[in-house]
Short mmCIF file of C-alpha atoms in Angstrom, two decimals:
data_model
loop_
_atom_site.label_atom_id
_atom_site.label_comp_id
_atom_site.label_asym_id
_atom_site.label_seq_id
_atom_site.Cartn_x
_atom_site.Cartn_y
_atom_site.Cartn_z
CA UNK A 73 55.32 117.60 222.32
CA UNK A 74 55.75 121.24 220.99
CA UNK A 75 59.08 121.48 223.00
CA UNK A 76 60.43 118.21 221.29
CA UNK A 77 59.65 119.59 217.87
CA UNK A 78 61.33 122.91 218.64
CA UNK A 79 64.34 121.19 219.95
CA UNK A 80 64.63 119.06 216.91
CA UNK A 81 64.51 122.18 214.58
CA UNK A 82 67.41 123.78 216.74
CA UNK A 83 69.52 120.91 216.58
CA UNK A 84 69.23 120.49 212.72
CA UNK A 85 70.00 124.42 212.30
CA UNK A 86 73.01 123.89 214.55
CA UNK A 87 74.25 120.95 212.41
CA UNK A 88 73.79 123.03 209.21
CA UNK A 89 75.78 126.08 210.72
CA UNK A 90 78.41 123.45 211.63
CA UNK A 91 78.93 122.19 208.05
CA UNK A 92 78.54 125.55 206.16
CA UNK A 93 81.67 127.06 204.74
CA UNK A 94 81.92 130.85 205.31
CA UNK A 95 81.96 132.97 202.14
CA UNK A 96 85.78 134.28 202.17
CA UNK A 97 87.09 137.01 199.71
CA UNK A 98 90.53 135.85 198.93
CA UNK A 99 93.34 138.53 198.11
CA UNK A 100 93.02 139.77 194.55
CA UNK A 101 95.69 138.58 191.98
CA UNK A 102 97.43 141.12 189.80
CA UNK A 103 98.91 140.35 186.55
CA UNK A 104 101.02 143.31 184.95
CA UNK A 105 101.16 143.47 181.25
CA UNK A 106 104.28 145.25 179.95
CA UNK A 107 104.25 143.89 176.45
CA UNK A 108 103.71 140.96 174.22
CA UNK A 109 103.45 137.86 176.47
CA UNK A 110 101.93 134.45 176.74
CA UNK A 111 101.59 133.25 180.27
CA UNK A 112 98.97 131.64 182.89
CA UNK A 113 97.89 132.49 186.36
CA UNK A 114 96.60 129.72 188.78
CA UNK A 115 94.74 129.86 191.91
CA UNK A 116 92.62 127.44 194.17
CA UNK A 117 89.19 128.21 195.58
CA UNK A 118 87.31 126.39 198.29
CA UNK A 119 83.67 126.06 198.34
CA UNK A 120 82.20 129.48 198.76
CA UNK A 121 85.39 131.51 198.15
CA UNK A 122 85.64 134.57 195.92
CA UNK A 123 88.65 136.24 194.18
CA UNK A 124 89.57 138.67 191.51
CA UNK A 125 92.30 138.67 188.91
CA UNK A 126 93.36 142.16 187.91
CA UNK A 127 94.98 142.52 184.39
CA UNK A 128 96.91 145.91 184.39
CA UNK A 129 98.10 147.42 181.15
CA UNK A 130 101.55 148.93 182.13
CA UNK A 131 102.27 150.49 178.71
CA UNK A 132 101.47 153.60 176.97
CA UNK A 133 99.63 151.71 174.07
CA UNK A 134 96.55 149.93 173.69
CA UNK A 135 96.86 146.22 174.47
CA UNK A 136 94.59 143.36 173.38
CA UNK A 137 94.00 140.40 175.83
CA UNK A 138 92.72 136.91 175.16
CA UNK A 139 92.27 134.42 177.93
CA UNK A 140 90.73 131.10 178.60
CA UNK A 141 89.85 129.07 181.77
CA UNK A 142 90.43 125.59 182.71
CA UNK A 143 89.33 123.88 185.96
CA UNK A 144 90.55 120.77 187.88
CA UNK A 145 88.21 119.62 190.54
CA UNK A 146 89.10 118.04 193.85
CA UNK A 147 86.22 116.65 195.78
CA UNK A 148 82.56 116.81 194.93
CA UNK A 149 81.37 120.14 193.83
CA UNK A 150 77.88 120.48 191.92
CA UNK A 151 79.36 123.35 189.81
CA UNK A 152 82.69 125.20 189.19
CA UNK A 153 83.47 128.92 189.63
CA UNK A 154 81.75 131.53 187.60
CA UNK A 155 83.81 134.31 185.98
CA UNK A 156 82.09 137.56 185.20
CA UNK A 157 84.36 138.35 181.99
CA UNK A 158 84.48 136.37 178.60
CA UNK A 159 87.80 136.94 177.09
CA UNK A 160 87.76 134.10 174.65
CA UNK A 161 87.55 136.50 171.65
CA UNK A 162 89.79 139.14 173.01
CA UNK A 163 89.20 142.60 174.90
CA UNK A 164 91.07 145.80 174.40
CA UNK A 165 92.77 147.53 177.49
CA UNK A 166 93.70 151.45 177.04
CA UNK A 167 97.04 152.51 178.42
CA UNK A 168 97.31 151.79 182.21
CA UNK A 169 93.67 150.50 182.35
CA UNK A 170 92.95 147.80 184.86
CA UNK A 171 90.59 144.98 184.05
CA UNK A 172 89.09 142.97 186.88
CA UNK A 173 87.96 139.50 186.30
CA UNK A 174 85.81 138.24 189.20
CA UNK A 175 85.40 134.39 190.08
CA UNK A 176 82.90 133.15 192.55
CA UNK A 177 80.91 129.88 193.32
CA UNK A 178 77.49 131.57 193.62
CA UNK A 179 75.54 128.96 195.81
CA UNK A 180 77.68 125.67 195.49
CA UNK A 181 76.90 122.52 197.18
CA UNK A 182 79.17 119.64 198.15
CA UNK A 183 82.56 119.59 199.39
CA UNK A 184 86.23 120.02 198.19
CA UNK A 185 88.19 122.59 196.31
CA UNK A 186 88.79 123.57 192.55
CA UNK A 187 92.06 124.80 190.99
CA UNK A 188 91.52 127.21 188.08
CA UNK A 189 94.30 127.97 185.56
CA UNK A 190 93.83 131.16 183.38
CA UNK A 191 95.91 131.10 180.26
CA UNK A 192 96.20 134.36 178.60
CA UNK A 193 98.04 135.99 175.63
CA UNK A 194 98.72 139.74 175.51
CA UNK A 195 99.78 142.05 172.59
CA UNK A 196 100.60 145.68 172.35
CA UNK A 197 98.74 146.95 169.15
CA UNK A 198 100.73 149.04 166.96
CA UNK A 199 98.01 149.97 164.59
CA UNK A 200 94.26 149.77 165.09
CA UNK A 201 92.06 149.95 161.92
CA UNK A 202 88.31 150.64 162.10
CA UNK A 203 87.40 152.93 159.11
CA UNK A 204 85.65 150.50 156.67
CA UNK A 205 82.74 150.94 154.43
CA UNK A 206 81.32 149.52 151.22
CA UNK A 207 82.41 152.70 149.21
CA UNK A 208 85.82 153.08 150.89
CA UNK A 209 87.67 149.82 150.93
CA UNK A 210 90.57 149.79 153.64
CA UNK A 211 94.27 149.86 152.37
CA UNK A 212 96.77 149.74 155.22
CA UNK A 213 100.51 150.11 154.71
CA UNK A 214 102.53 149.63 157.93
CA UNK A 215 106.43 149.38 158.61
CA UNK A 216 108.31 148.01 161.49
CA UNK A 217 112.26 147.79 162.39
CA UNK A 218 114.26 144.98 163.48
CA UNK A 219 116.00 146.45 166.24
CA UNK A 220 118.77 143.90 166.53
CA UNK A 221 120.48 142.71 169.75
CA UNK A 222 117.49 141.98 172.07
CA UNK A 223 114.59 144.35 170.87
CA UNK A 224 111.14 143.04 170.87
CA UNK A 225 110.54 139.83 168.78
CA UNK A 226 107.04 140.60 167.59
CA UNK A 227 104.94 143.24 166.49
CA UNK A 228 100.90 143.21 166.55
CA UNK A 229 98.37 144.74 164.34
CA UNK A 230 94.68 144.76 164.86
CA UNK A 231 92.13 144.62 161.86
CA UNK A 232 88.53 145.55 162.55
CA UNK A 233 86.01 144.13 160.09
CA UNK A 234 82.75 145.91 160.21
CA UNK A 235 81.30 143.64 157.69
CA UNK A 236 82.14 140.57 155.93
CA UNK A 237 85.15 141.18 153.69
CA UNK A 238 87.84 139.85 151.44
CA UNK A 239 91.10 140.17 153.49
CA UNK A 240 94.49 140.33 151.41
CA UNK A 241 97.80 140.84 153.45
CA UNK A 242 101.31 140.79 151.98
CA UNK A 243 104.54 141.12 153.73
CA UNK A 244 107.64 142.61 152.23
CA UNK A 245 110.93 141.89 154.01
CA UNK A 246 112.02 139.05 156.27
CA UNK A 247 109.41 139.27 158.73
CA UNK A 248 106.59 136.57 158.82
CA UNK A 249 102.87 136.38 159.92
CA UNK A 250 103.13 133.53 162.43
CA UNK A 251 99.72 133.96 164.07
CA UNK A 252 96.29 135.57 164.07
CA UNK A 253 93.49 135.22 166.46
CA UNK A 254 90.42 137.02 168.22
CA UNK A 255 87.12 136.87 166.32
CA UNK A 256 88.41 133.98 163.99
CA UNK A 257 91.43 132.64 162.13
CA UNK A 258 92.60 133.93 158.77
CA UNK A 259 94.18 131.31 156.46
CA UNK A 260 97.84 132.47 155.58
CA UNK A 261 100.08 131.02 152.94
CA UNK A 262 102.79 128.36 153.53
CA UNK A 263 105.56 130.84 153.32
CA UNK A 264 103.66 132.99 156.00
CA UNK A 265 104.06 136.02 153.76
CA UNK A 266 100.42 136.42 152.69
CA UNK A 267 96.92 136.04 153.58
CA UNK A 268 94.08 135.86 150.92
CA UNK A 269 90.72 134.90 152.35
CA UNK A 270 87.17 135.79 153.11
CA UNK A 271 86.32 136.68 156.74
CA UNK A 272 83.20 137.42 158.94
CA UNK A 273 82.93 140.73 160.69
CA UNK A 274 85.10 141.30 163.85
CA UNK A 275 88.56 141.85 165.05
CA UNK A 276 91.55 139.86 163.91
CA UNK A 277 95.02 140.32 165.39
CA UNK A 278 98.06 139.69 163.21
CA UNK A 279 101.28 138.66 165.08
CA UNK A 280 104.53 139.50 162.98
CA UNK A 281 107.80 137.81 163.89
CA UNK A 282 110.90 139.77 163.48
CA UNK A 283 114.35 138.48 162.91
CA UNK A 284 116.89 139.71 165.73
CA UNK A 285 120.26 139.49 163.89
CA UNK A 286 120.37 142.93 162.32
CA UNK A 287 118.76 146.23 161.83
CA UNK A 288 116.12 146.13 158.86
CA UNK A 289 112.75 147.17 157.94
CA UNK A 290 109.59 145.35 156.94
CA UNK A 291 106.36 146.51 155.10
CA UNK A 292 102.89 145.23 155.74
CA UNK A 293 100.15 145.85 153.21
CA UNK A 294 96.54 145.05 154.21
CA UNK A 295 93.41 145.41 151.86
CA UNK A 296 89.74 144.87 153.22
CA UNK A 297 87.17 144.97 150.63
CA UNK A 298 83.65 144.32 151.66
CA UNK A 299 81.76 141.28 150.33
CA UNK A 300 78.73 142.64 148.36
CA UNK A 301 75.36 140.90 147.37
CA UNK A 302 75.31 142.55 144.05
CA UNK A 303 72.02 142.73 142.23
CA UNK A 304 69.78 139.73 141.28
CA UNK A 305 68.39 139.83 137.84
CA UNK A 306 65.64 137.35 136.77
CA UNK A 307 64.91 137.31 133.10
CA UNK A 308 62.00 137.45 132.54
CA UNK A 309 60.47 138.55 135.77
CA UNK A 310 57.18 137.04 135.00
CA UNK A 311 56.68 134.06 132.91
CA UNK A 312 53.69 132.22 131.45
CA UNK A 313 54.32 128.93 129.76
CA UNK A 314 52.79 125.56 128.93
CA UNK A 315 55.93 123.27 129.02
CA UNK A 316 59.29 122.96 130.48
CA UNK A 317 61.31 126.16 130.12
CA UNK A 318 64.55 127.78 131.39
CA UNK A 319 64.62 131.19 133.39
CA UNK A 320 67.80 133.15 133.50
CA UNK A 321 68.97 134.11 136.86
CA UNK A 322 72.18 136.07 137.35
CA UNK A 323 73.84 138.39 139.82
CA UNK A 324 75.28 141.68 138.64
CA UNK A 325 78.15 143.33 140.60
CA UNK A 326 78.44 140.42 142.99
CA UNK A 327 81.36 138.68 144.27
CA UNK A 328 81.97 135.48 142.31
CA UNK A 329 81.63 133.26 145.34
CA UNK A 330 78.09 134.40 146.21
CA UNK A 331 75.78 131.61 145.34
CA UNK A 332 72.17 131.52 144.36
CA UNK A 333 69.85 128.67 145.84
CA UNK A 334 67.04 126.83 144.34
CA UNK A 335 63.80 128.84 144.26
CA UNK A 336 61.22 127.34 146.67
CA UNK A 337 57.48 127.88 147.31
CA UNK A 338 55.41 126.28 150.19
CA UNK A 339 51.73 126.70 150.10
CA UNK A 340 49.57 127.30 153.23
CA UNK A 341 48.17 123.77 152.75
CA UNK A 342 51.87 122.47 153.38
CA UNK A 343 52.45 121.50 149.76
CA UNK A 344 55.81 122.56 148.46
CA UNK A 345 57.13 123.28 145.11
CA UNK A 346 60.58 123.65 143.60
CA UNK A 347 61.91 125.46 140.60
CA UNK A 348 65.31 124.82 139.54
CA UNK A 349 67.56 128.02 138.85
CA UNK A 350 68.77 127.66 135.35
CA UNK A 351 66.67 124.36 135.09
CA UNK A 352 63.08 123.48 134.33
CA UNK A 353 59.88 124.05 135.99
CA UNK A 354 58.49 121.26 138.11
CA UNK A 355 55.41 122.65 139.51
CA UNK A 356 51.97 123.97 138.42
CA UNK A 357 49.99 127.06 138.90
CA UNK A 358 50.39 130.74 139.26
CA UNK A 359 52.75 131.62 142.06
CA UNK A 360 54.79 134.37 143.55
CA UNK A 361 57.76 132.88 144.97
CA UNK A 362 61.08 134.00 146.71
CA UNK A 363 64.46 133.59 145.16
CA UNK A 364 67.12 133.27 147.88
CA UNK A 365 70.73 134.36 147.25
CA UNK A 366 73.69 135.22 149.24
CA UNK A 367 76.03 133.10 151.42
CA UNK A 368 76.82 132.33 155.05
CA UNK A 369 79.25 135.15 155.50
CA UNK A 370 77.26 137.89 153.71
CA UNK A 371 73.85 136.58 154.82
CA UNK A 372 71.02 135.91 152.50
CA UNK A 373 68.42 138.16 150.65
CA UNK A 374 65.37 137.29 148.63
CA UNK A 375 63.67 138.57 145.50
CA UNK A 376 60.41 137.53 144.16
CA UNK A 377 59.63 135.98 140.94
CA UNK A 378 56.12 135.58 139.31
CA UNK A 379 55.41 132.22 137.60
CA UNK A 380 52.32 130.83 135.78
CA UNK A 381 53.20 127.30 134.81
CA UNK A 382 51.07 124.68 133.06
CA UNK A 383 51.81 121.01 133.51
CA UNK A 384 54.43 120.05 130.86
CA UNK A 385 54.61 117.39 128.17
CA UNK A 386 54.65 114.10 130.06
CA UNK A 387 57.57 111.82 129.09
CA UNK A 388 55.93 108.53 128.60
CA UNK A 389 57.70 105.36 127.72
CA UNK A 390 56.13 102.41 125.78
CA UNK A 391 58.08 99.91 128.03
CA UNK A 392 56.02 101.34 131.05
CA UNK A 393 52.85 100.04 129.62
CA UNK A 394 51.18 96.62 130.29
CA UNK A 395 48.50 95.01 128.31
CA UNK A 396 46.41 92.03 129.06
CA UNK A 397 43.22 90.61 127.52
CA UNK A 398 40.72 93.30 128.72
CA UNK A 399 43.01 96.36 130.10
CA UNK A 400 45.97 98.55 129.50
CA UNK A 401 47.85 99.96 132.47
CA UNK A 402 50.72 102.36 132.83
CA UNK A 403 53.23 102.98 135.80
CA UNK A 404 56.04 105.60 135.68
CA UNK A 405 57.21 108.90 137.11
CA UNK A 406 55.32 112.23 136.69
CA UNK A 407 56.40 115.79 137.86
CA UNK A 408 54.92 116.57 141.25
CA UNK A 409 51.71 118.52 141.08
CA UNK A 410 50.63 117.49 137.41
CA UNK A 411 46.99 116.95 136.17
CA UNK A 412 46.43 114.90 133.13
CA UNK A 413 43.56 113.54 131.06
CA UNK A 414 44.00 110.02 129.83
CA UNK A 415 42.57 109.74 126.39
CA UNK A 416 41.52 106.71 124.38
CA UNK A 417 40.61 106.73 120.67
CA UNK A 418 37.39 105.06 120.49
CA UNK A 419 34.55 104.98 118.03
CA UNK A 420 36.45 107.38 115.76
CA UNK A 421 37.23 109.96 118.22
CA UNK A 422 39.29 110.71 121.23
CA UNK A 423 37.53 110.37 124.72
CA UNK A 424 38.66 110.88 128.16
CA UNK A 425 38.63 107.63 130.39
CA UNK A 426 40.72 108.93 133.40
CA UNK A 427 41.65 112.09 135.16
CA UNK A 428 45.06 111.71 136.56
CA UNK A 429 46.27 114.03 139.41
CA UNK A 430 49.77 113.57 140.70
CA UNK A 431 50.31 114.25 144.27
CA UNK A 432 52.88 116.69 145.55
CA UNK A 433 55.06 116.77 148.77
CA UNK A 434 57.75 118.51 150.56
CA UNK A 435 61.16 117.90 148.84
CA UNK A 436 59.84 115.71 146.08
CA UNK A 437 60.09 116.34 142.36
CA UNK A 438 58.72 113.32 140.89
CA UNK A 439 56.12 110.66 141.80
CA UNK A 440 55.30 107.22 140.69
CA UNK A 441 51.78 107.09 139.39
CA UNK A 442 49.71 104.38 137.98
CA UNK A 443 46.61 104.19 135.85
CA UNK A 444 44.50 101.47 134.18
CA UNK A 445 41.95 101.49 131.35
CA UNK A 446 39.62 98.71 131.82
CA UNK A 447 36.69 97.05 129.78
CA UNK A 448 38.53 96.64 126.56
CA UNK A 449 38.31 94.01 124.04
CA UNK A 450 40.83 91.09 123.63
CA UNK A 451 43.17 90.93 120.67
CA UNK A 452 42.40 94.49 119.74
CA UNK A 453 44.54 97.62 119.06
CA UNK A 454 43.98 100.80 120.85
CA UNK A 455 45.36 104.34 120.86
CA UNK A 456 46.47 106.03 124.04
CA UNK A 457 47.67 109.43 124.81
CA UNK A 458 47.77 111.90 127.91
CA UNK A 459 46.68 115.76 127.75
CA UNK A 460 48.26 117.79 130.48
CA UNK A 461 46.30 120.59 132.02
CA UNK A 462 46.25 123.29 134.82
CA UNK A 463 43.38 125.17 136.35
CA UNK A 464 44.37 128.70 137.40
CA UNK A 465 41.69 131.08 138.77
CA UNK A 466 38.76 128.91 137.50
CA UNK A 467 40.41 128.71 133.94
CA UNK A 468 41.75 125.56 132.24
CA UNK A 469 45.11 125.76 130.49
CA UNK A 470 46.29 122.92 128.43
CA UNK A 471 49.93 121.86 127.91
CA UNK A 472 51.33 119.78 124.76
CA UNK A 473 49.94 116.31 124.54
CA UNK A 474 52.19 113.33 124.84
CA UNK A 475 52.97 111.22 121.80
CA UNK A 476 50.15 108.72 120.74
CA UNK A 477 50.86 105.02 121.85
CA UNK A 478 49.25 102.19 119.73
CA UNK A 479 48.89 99.12 122.06
CA UNK A 480 47.25 95.70 121.44
CA UNK A 481 45.45 93.70 124.08
CA UNK A 482 46.33 90.00 124.54
CA UNK A 483 44.57 86.75 123.06
CA UNK A 484 41.32 85.92 124.82
CA UNK A 485 42.33 82.14 124.93
CA UNK A 486 45.27 80.61 127.07
CA UNK A 487 47.90 78.65 125.31
CA UNK A 488 46.96 74.99 124.67
CA UNK A 489 49.33 73.20 127.01
CA UNK A 490 50.21 69.59 125.87
CA UNK A 491 53.01 69.07 128.57
CA UNK A 492 55.19 70.75 131.06
CA UNK A 493 58.40 69.01 132.01
CA UNK A 494 61.25 69.96 134.54
CA UNK A 495 65.03 68.89 134.02
CA UNK A 496 68.53 69.83 134.97
CA UNK A 497 67.52 70.53 138.68
CA UNK A 498 70.36 71.92 140.72
CA UNK A 499 70.47 73.30 144.35
CA UNK A 500 73.23 75.74 145.40
CA UNK A 501 73.96 76.63 148.82
CA UNK A 502 74.24 80.55 149.68
CA UNK A 503 77.24 82.35 150.77
CA UNK A 504 78.53 85.82 151.81
CA UNK A 505 80.44 87.74 149.16
CA UNK A 506 83.39 90.17 149.76
CA UNK A 507 81.22 93.10 148.29
CA UNK A 508 80.34 95.64 150.78
CA UNK A 509 77.46 98.05 150.49
CA UNK A 510 77.85 101.28 152.23
CA UNK A 511 75.16 102.47 154.79
CA UNK A 512 72.89 105.44 153.57
CA UNK A 513 70.04 107.63 154.52
CA UNK A 514 66.66 107.60 152.79
CA UNK A 515 64.42 110.21 154.25
CA UNK A 516 64.72 110.07 158.12
CA UNK A 517 65.75 106.25 158.06
CA UNK A 518 69.33 105.16 158.00
CA UNK A 519 70.07 101.86 156.38
CA UNK A 520 73.24 100.17 157.81
CA UNK A 521 76.15 98.77 155.62
CA UNK A 522 76.35 95.12 154.90
CA UNK A 523 78.02 92.54 152.93
CA UNK A 524 76.33 91.16 149.85
CA UNK A 525 75.06 87.68 150.43
CA UNK A 526 73.91 85.22 147.81
CA UNK A 527 70.88 83.26 149.13
CA UNK A 528 70.12 79.44 148.67
CA UNK A 529 68.82 79.04 145.08
CA UNK A 530 67.51 76.17 142.94
CA UNK A 531 68.05 76.27 139.13
CA UNK A 532 65.98 74.13 136.72
CA UNK A 533 64.82 74.12 133.01
CA UNK A 534 61.31 74.27 132.13
CA UNK A 535 60.14 72.74 128.89
CA UNK A 536 56.60 73.78 127.70
CA UNK A 537 54.99 71.81 124.63
CA UNK A 538 51.95 73.13 122.98
CA UNK A 539 49.24 71.09 121.18
CA UNK A 540 49.55 73.41 118.11
CA UNK A 541 51.44 76.73 117.16
CA UNK A 542 50.10 80.12 118.11
CA UNK A 543 48.90 82.75 115.60
CA UNK A 544 49.39 86.49 116.13
CA UNK A 545 51.95 86.07 119.05
CA UNK A 546 55.59 86.41 119.49
CA UNK A 547 56.11 83.77 122.20
CA UNK A 548 55.40 82.51 125.65
CA UNK A 549 55.61 84.17 129.09
CA UNK A 550 56.80 81.41 131.59
CA UNK A 551 56.45 82.67 135.24
CA UNK A 552 56.90 86.22 134.18
CA UNK A 553 59.82 85.53 131.65
CA UNK A 554 59.49 86.03 127.92
CA UNK A 555 60.55 83.09 125.56
CA UNK A 556 60.44 84.26 121.93
CA UNK A 557 59.47 81.95 119.21
CA UNK A 558 56.51 80.42 116.98
CA UNK A 559 57.12 76.77 117.33
CA UNK A 560 55.25 74.29 119.62
CA UNK A 561 58.22 73.85 122.10
CA UNK A 562 59.74 76.51 124.47
CA UNK A 563 62.36 76.15 126.98
CA UNK A 564 63.46 78.44 129.81
CA UNK A 565 65.96 78.12 132.74
CA UNK A 566 64.68 79.51 136.02
CA UNK A 567 66.29 80.47 139.29
CA UNK A 568 64.21 80.52 142.44
CA UNK A 569 65.40 81.42 145.99
CA UNK A 570 65.59 78.62 148.52
CA UNK A 571 65.64 74.91 148.21
CA UNK A 572 62.53 73.74 146.32
CA UNK A 573 64.27 70.44 144.94
CA UNK A 574 61.64 67.54 145.37
CA UNK A 575 58.87 70.08 146.14
CA UNK A 576 55.76 71.21 144.43
CA UNK A 577 55.93 74.50 142.28
CA UNK A 578 53.56 76.62 140.30
CA UNK A 579 54.33 77.18 136.54
CA UNK A 580 52.13 79.92 134.92
CA UNK A 581 52.08 80.10 131.22
CA UNK A 582 50.71 82.82 128.86
CA UNK A 583 51.29 84.22 125.36
CA UNK A 584 52.53 87.73 124.53
CA UNK A 585 52.19 90.08 121.38
CA UNK A 586 54.65 92.76 122.02
CA UNK A 587 58.12 92.69 123.75
CA UNK A 588 57.58 96.44 125.01
CA UNK A 589 54.27 96.18 126.64
CA UNK A 590 53.34 92.43 126.65
CA UNK A 591 49.80 92.15 125.46
CA UNK A 592 49.25 89.04 127.56
CA UNK A 593 46.82 86.32 126.96
CA UNK A 594 45.08 84.43 129.77
CA UNK A 595 47.35 82.37 131.73
CA UNK A 596 47.38 78.54 132.52
CA UNK A 597 48.60 77.51 135.90
CA UNK A 598 50.14 73.92 136.36
CA UNK A 599 51.61 72.44 139.63
CA UNK A 600 55.04 70.31 138.95
CA UNK A 601 57.39 68.59 140.99
CA UNK A 602 61.02 70.11 140.83
CA UNK A 603 63.06 66.72 140.45
#
């Protein structure tokens, strides 16, 4: 038994040896660089092969080399060759220096071969500028000669930016800036005579095209000015207020394009508040928060701002109140993080009836909030206001109160209905319109675009007749729609989704005392047939 197992292992090992491709070191490839050139070198590697591409600077000047690899696979290889040099952003070669680039497969599996094409671009650098500091902006003036009758067509200049900078390049003469590369690209003018842009730190190589018809000269002017943060000034550095305010934030000595972001503060509990720069405060309490300024080229820095802000005067609207026979409700937007006391004038004095706390949340500035004052008398006028406040370090700070709103509750009795009649019933089939609504994001949810569709709908006229006229009202509310008037007969055209022709339908009728907030009485519900 043991002999059979040993024999099987030997046979499997022999089969593996028969299929393995021996690692072979191919003859190195040499690329001689004698001046400005663009070319490529191509070679093929079998599984397990290794090779080297030697780039040799044959000149007496520094050269810059940029290269990229492309591969064409033949067969089934789990991974392509690996190069030990990344030349995509360029590398300098000293005079007569050799730069070896090694390629190998490592530990590949599978079968077949891969063809590698290495495209390269080399330039002899005439001038290499490295001295740059915030106190000493760089100014370069360079010149070249059109040699006429077959001299070099291009000159190359390397600019080394040690920090983000404004780059200004101008060209005098008939030469043109036709290309730049390495760490990134610098936008040049359409006439190829100038560059005026902002750039990150790194090396940029300018390629200058020279006409060959005659002898002449050109001049290249380069100015590199570091981008500065400047000094962030906040006035005042500490504020204590009880209503909306403006804080002046400015940058002194900064480049015009450097921007200032919103001031943000996130508590340990996860609650987040936002303070708009040159805007209004939208959070509450005593905070020390960071102001972030800078940009993606120069980076970002922070400065702290101390704020003690009390809930501001609430912007209430009479239209957002709703009154019925025994209660008054409000529904509207409040600044995030606010605290309010809902006050009711009762028994000849103001009394707190609700304590309203508006929630906070990440990225939210306003929240919808509702409150209801219950247990009120019917057909009675009430005065309501909101008092904003904030508790800081155990102390309560009050802001400015809202305006006082006078609101009347509705009649205790329902309208005396004599009859409800339905007429002019029409059914209209729905259809798709040609109006397109674009898709949009709301939070983390995407709502796709769609055509607006008009649904099936039924229209009809409701005629409500009362036994007598109502006193102290401005009309009726029929299924949520106000119909003004003081007579005994009220008409309203209704539009309902779906086909309800010939079906039973509920009609609810009540009276109202005010167009803004309602003041609704008790309602009467009648079931009618739509015919």
